[in-house]
PDB file of C-alpha atoms in Angstrom:
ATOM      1  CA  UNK S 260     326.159  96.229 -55.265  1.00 49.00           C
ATOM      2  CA  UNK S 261     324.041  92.762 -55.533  1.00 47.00           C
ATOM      3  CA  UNK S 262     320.997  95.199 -55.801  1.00 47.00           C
ATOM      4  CA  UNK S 263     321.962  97.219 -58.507  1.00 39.00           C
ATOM      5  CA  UNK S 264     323.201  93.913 -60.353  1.00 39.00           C
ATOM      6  CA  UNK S 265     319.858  92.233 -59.893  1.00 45.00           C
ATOM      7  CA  UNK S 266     318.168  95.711 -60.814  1.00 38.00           C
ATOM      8  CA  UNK S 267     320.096  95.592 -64.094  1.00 42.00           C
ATOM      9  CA  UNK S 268     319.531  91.695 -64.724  1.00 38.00           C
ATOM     10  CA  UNK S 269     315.555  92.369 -63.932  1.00 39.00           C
ATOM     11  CA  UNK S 270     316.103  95.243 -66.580  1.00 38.00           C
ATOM     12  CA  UNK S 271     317.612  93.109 -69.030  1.00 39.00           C
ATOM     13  CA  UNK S 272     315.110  90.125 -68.466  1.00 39.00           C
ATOM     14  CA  UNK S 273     312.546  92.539 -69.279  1.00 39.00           C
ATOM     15  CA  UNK S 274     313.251  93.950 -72.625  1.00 38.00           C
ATOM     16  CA  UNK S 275     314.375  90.375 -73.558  1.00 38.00           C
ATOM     17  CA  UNK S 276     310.300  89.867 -72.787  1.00 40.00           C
ATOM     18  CA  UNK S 277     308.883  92.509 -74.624  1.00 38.00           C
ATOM     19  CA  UNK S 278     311.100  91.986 -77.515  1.00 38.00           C
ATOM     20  CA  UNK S 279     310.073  88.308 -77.860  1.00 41.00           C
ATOM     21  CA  UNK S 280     306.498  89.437 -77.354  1.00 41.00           C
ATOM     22  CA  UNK S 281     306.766  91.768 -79.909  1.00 42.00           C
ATOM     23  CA  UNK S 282     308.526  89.827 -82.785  1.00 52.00           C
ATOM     24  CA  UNK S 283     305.803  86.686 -82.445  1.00 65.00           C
ATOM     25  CA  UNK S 284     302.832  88.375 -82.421  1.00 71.00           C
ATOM     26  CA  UNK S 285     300.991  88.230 -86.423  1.00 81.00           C
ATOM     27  CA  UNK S 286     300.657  92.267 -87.225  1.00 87.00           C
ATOM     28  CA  UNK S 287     300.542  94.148 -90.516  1.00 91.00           C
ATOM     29  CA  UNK S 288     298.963  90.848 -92.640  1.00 95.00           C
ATOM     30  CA  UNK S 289     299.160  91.224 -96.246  1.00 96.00           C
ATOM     31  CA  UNK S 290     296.426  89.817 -97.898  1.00 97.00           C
ATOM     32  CA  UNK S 291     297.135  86.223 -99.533  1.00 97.00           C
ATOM     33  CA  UNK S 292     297.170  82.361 -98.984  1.00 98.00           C
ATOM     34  CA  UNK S 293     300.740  81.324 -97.336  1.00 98.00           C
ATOM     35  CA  UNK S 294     302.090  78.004 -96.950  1.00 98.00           C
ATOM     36  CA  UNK S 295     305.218  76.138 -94.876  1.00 98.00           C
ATOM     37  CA  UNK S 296     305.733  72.721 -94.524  1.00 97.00           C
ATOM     38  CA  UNK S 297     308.741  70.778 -93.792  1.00 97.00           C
ATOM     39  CA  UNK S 298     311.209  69.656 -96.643  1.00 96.00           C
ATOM     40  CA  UNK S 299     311.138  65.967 -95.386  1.00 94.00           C
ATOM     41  CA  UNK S 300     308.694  63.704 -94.285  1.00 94.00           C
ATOM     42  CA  UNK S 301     309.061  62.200 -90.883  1.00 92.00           C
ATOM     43  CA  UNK S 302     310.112  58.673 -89.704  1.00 91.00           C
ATOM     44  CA  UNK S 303     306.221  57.565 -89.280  1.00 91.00           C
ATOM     45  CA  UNK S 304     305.562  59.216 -93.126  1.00 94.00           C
ATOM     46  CA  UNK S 305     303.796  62.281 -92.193  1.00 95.00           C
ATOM     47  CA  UNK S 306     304.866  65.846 -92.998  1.00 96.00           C
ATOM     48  CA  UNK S 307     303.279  68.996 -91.219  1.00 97.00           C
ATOM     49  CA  UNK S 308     301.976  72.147 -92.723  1.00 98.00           C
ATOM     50  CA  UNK S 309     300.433  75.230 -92.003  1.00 98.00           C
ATOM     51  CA  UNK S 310     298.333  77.124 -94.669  1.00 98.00           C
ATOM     52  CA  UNK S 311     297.234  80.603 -93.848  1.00 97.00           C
ATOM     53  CA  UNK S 312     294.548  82.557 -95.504  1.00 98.00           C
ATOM     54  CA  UNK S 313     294.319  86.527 -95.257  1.00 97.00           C
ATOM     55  CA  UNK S 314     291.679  88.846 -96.200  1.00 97.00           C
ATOM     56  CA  UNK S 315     291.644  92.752 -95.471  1.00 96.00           C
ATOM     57  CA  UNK S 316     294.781  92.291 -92.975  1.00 94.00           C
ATOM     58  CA  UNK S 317     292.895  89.564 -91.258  1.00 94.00           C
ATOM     59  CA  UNK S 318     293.675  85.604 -90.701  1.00 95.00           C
ATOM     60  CA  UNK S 319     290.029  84.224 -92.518  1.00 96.00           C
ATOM     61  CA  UNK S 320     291.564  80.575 -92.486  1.00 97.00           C
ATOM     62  CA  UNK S 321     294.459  78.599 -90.620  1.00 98.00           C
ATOM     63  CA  UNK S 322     295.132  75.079 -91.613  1.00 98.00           C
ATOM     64  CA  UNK S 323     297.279  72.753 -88.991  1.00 98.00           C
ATOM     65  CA  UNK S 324     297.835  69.511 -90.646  1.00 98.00           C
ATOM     66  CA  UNK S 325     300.201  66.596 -91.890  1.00 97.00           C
ATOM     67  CA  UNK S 326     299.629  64.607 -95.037  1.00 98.00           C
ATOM     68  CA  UNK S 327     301.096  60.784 -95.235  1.00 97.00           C
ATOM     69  CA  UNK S 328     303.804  60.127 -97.798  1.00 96.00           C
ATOM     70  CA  UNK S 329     302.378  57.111 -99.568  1.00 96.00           C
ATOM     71  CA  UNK S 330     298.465  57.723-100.186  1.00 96.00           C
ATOM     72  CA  UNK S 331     298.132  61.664 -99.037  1.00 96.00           C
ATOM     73  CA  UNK S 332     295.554  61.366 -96.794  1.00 97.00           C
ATOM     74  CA  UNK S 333     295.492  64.158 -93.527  1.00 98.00           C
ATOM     75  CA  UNK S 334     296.480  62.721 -90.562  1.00 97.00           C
ATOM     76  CA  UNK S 335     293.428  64.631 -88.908  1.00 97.00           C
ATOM     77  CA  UNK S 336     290.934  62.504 -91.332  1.00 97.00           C
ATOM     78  CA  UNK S 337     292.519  59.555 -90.473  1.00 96.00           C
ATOM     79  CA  UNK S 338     290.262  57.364 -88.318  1.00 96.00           C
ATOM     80  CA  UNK S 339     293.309  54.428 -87.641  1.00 93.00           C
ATOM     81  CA  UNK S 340     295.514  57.074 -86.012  1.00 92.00           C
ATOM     82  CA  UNK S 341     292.596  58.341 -84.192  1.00 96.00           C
ATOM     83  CA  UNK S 342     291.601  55.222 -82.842  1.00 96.00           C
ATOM     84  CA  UNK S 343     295.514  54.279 -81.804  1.00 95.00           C
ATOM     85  CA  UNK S 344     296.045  58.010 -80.218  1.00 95.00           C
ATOM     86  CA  UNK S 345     293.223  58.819 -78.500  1.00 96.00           C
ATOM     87  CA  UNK S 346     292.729  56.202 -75.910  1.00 96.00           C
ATOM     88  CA  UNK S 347     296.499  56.248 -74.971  1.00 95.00           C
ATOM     89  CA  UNK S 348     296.789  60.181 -74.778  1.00 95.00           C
ATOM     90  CA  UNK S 349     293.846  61.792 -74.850  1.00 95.00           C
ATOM     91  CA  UNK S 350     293.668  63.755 -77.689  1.00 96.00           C
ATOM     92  CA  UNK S 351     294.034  63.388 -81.504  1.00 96.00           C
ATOM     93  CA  UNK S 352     294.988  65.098 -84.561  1.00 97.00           C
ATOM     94  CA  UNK S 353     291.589  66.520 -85.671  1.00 97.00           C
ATOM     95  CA  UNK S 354     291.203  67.493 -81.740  1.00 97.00           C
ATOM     96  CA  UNK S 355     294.684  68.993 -80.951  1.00 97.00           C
ATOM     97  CA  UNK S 356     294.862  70.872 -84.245  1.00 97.00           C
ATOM     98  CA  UNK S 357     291.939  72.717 -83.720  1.00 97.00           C
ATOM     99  CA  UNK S 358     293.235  73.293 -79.975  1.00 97.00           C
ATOM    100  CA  UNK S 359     296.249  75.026 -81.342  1.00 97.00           C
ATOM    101  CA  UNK S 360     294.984  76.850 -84.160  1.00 97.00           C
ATOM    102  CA  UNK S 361     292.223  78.090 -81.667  1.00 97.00           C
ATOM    103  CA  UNK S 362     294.397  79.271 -79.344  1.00 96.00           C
ATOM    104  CA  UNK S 363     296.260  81.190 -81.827  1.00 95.00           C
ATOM    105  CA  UNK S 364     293.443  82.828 -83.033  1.00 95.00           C
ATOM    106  CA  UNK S 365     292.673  84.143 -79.586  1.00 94.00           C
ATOM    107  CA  UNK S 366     295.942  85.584 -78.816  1.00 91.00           C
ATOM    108  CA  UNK S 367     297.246  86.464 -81.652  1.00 91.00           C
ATOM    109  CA  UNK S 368     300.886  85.383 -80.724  1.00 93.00           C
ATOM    110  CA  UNK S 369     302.859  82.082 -81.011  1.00 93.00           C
ATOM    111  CA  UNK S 370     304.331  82.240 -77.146  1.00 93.00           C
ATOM    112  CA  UNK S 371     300.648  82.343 -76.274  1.00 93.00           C
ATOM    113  CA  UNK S 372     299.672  78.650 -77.873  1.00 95.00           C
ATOM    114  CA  UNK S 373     300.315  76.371 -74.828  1.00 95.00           C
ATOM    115  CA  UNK S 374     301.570  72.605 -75.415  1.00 94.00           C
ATOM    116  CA  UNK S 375     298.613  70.684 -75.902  1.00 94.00           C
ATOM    117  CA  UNK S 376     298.885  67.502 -73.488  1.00 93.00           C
ATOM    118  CA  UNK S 377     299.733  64.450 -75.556  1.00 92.00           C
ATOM    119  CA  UNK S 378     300.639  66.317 -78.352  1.00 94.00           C
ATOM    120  CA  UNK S 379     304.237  67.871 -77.546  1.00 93.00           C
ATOM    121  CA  UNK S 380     305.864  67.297 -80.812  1.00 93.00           C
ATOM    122  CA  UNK S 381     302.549  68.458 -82.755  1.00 95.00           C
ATOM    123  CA  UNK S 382     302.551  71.333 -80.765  1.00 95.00           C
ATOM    124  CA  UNK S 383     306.045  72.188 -81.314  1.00 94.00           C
ATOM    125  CA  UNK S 384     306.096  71.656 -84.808  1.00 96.00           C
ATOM    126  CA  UNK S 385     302.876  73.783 -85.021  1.00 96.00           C
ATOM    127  CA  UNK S 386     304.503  76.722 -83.618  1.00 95.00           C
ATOM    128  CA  UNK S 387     308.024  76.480 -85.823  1.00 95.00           C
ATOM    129  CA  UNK S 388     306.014  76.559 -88.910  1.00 96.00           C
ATOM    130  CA  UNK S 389     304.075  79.633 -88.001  1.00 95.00           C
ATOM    131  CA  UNK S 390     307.135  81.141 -86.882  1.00 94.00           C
ATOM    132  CA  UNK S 391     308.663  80.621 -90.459  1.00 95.00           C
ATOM    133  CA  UNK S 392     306.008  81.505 -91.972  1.00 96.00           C
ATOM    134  CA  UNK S 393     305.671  85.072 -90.490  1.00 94.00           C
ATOM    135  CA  UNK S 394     308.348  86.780 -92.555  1.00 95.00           C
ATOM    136  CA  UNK S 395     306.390  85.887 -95.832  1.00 96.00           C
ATOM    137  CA  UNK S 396     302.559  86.683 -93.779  1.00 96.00           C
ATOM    138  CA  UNK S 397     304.290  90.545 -93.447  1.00 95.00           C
ATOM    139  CA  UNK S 398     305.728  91.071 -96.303  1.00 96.00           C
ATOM    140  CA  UNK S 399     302.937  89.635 -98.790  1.00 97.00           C
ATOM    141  CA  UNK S 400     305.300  86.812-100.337  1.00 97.00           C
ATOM    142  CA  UNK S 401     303.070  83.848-101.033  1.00 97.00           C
ATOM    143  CA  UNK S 402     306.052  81.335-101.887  1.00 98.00           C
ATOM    144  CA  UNK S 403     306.125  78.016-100.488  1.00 98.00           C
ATOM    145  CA  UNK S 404     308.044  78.155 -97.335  1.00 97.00           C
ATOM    146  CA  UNK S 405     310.349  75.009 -96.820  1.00 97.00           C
ATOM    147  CA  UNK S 406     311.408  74.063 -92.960  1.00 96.00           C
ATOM    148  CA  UNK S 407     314.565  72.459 -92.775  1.00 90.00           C
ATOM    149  CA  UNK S 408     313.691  70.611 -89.291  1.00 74.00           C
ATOM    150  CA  UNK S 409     311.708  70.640 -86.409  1.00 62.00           C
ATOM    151  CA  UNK S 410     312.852  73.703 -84.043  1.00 59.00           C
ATOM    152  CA  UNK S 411     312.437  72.477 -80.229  1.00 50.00           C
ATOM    153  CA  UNK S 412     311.558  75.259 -77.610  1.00 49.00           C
ATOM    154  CA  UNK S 413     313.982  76.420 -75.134  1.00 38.00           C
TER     155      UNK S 413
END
């Protein structure tokens, strides 16, 4: 009996698997330039965004970024958070955005994009705005795409 029960868990673990492979990988891209961001800025003053760009069914451009709430600069062009981040963690927003957008573009899926060390939240937030942003990628709807809050991974 304990064999057939862990049989049918392994079973059940499985098509769990596939079906979460299946459901974040980017297929059947209509052409157009799609945008999410989050509805609020954070406590620091930055809000994320992803911008995607697709031509012929293909991603041509993928934009990871956060602009500040009082002058709109990109945190990725900023050289004061760059010079406070990078000596304490390693990385930096210019550096770990093109880290996750790179490994995106390799694998084609979301569960594929690894957390990028010192940049856990980044990361995170990264991958819940191209998860809410796939519904309008497939179906061709170019309207802004508003994230209530940050989705943490299980």
């Amino acid at each position: 009996m304990k064999k057939f029960t862990r049989l049918i868990a392994v079973c059940i673990m499985c098509i769990f698997a596939l079906t979460a492979c299946a459901s974040d990988a980017f297929t059947n891209l209509q052409d157009g330039t799609y945008r999410a961001e989050y509805k609020d800025f954070d406590v620091y003053g930055w809000k994320d965004y992803i911008e995607i760009t697709v031509e012929n069914g293909e991603i041509t451009e993928l934009v990871f970024d956060a602009v500040n709430m009082e002058d709109g600069s990109l945190k990725s062009e900023s050289e004061i958070y760059k010079n406070e981040m990078e000596p304490i963690v390693g990385t930096y927003p210019a550096k770990y955005n093109s880290d996750l957008i790179n490994q995106f573009l390799e694998s084609g899926k979301i569960s594929a994009v690894d957390v990028v060390a010192g940049a856990t939240q980044s990361t995170g937030s990264f991958k819940t705005l191209l998860t809410s942003i796939v519904p309008n990628v497939q179906s061709g709807d170019t309207t802004l795409v508003l994230v209530d809050e940050f989705i943490a991974e299980k």
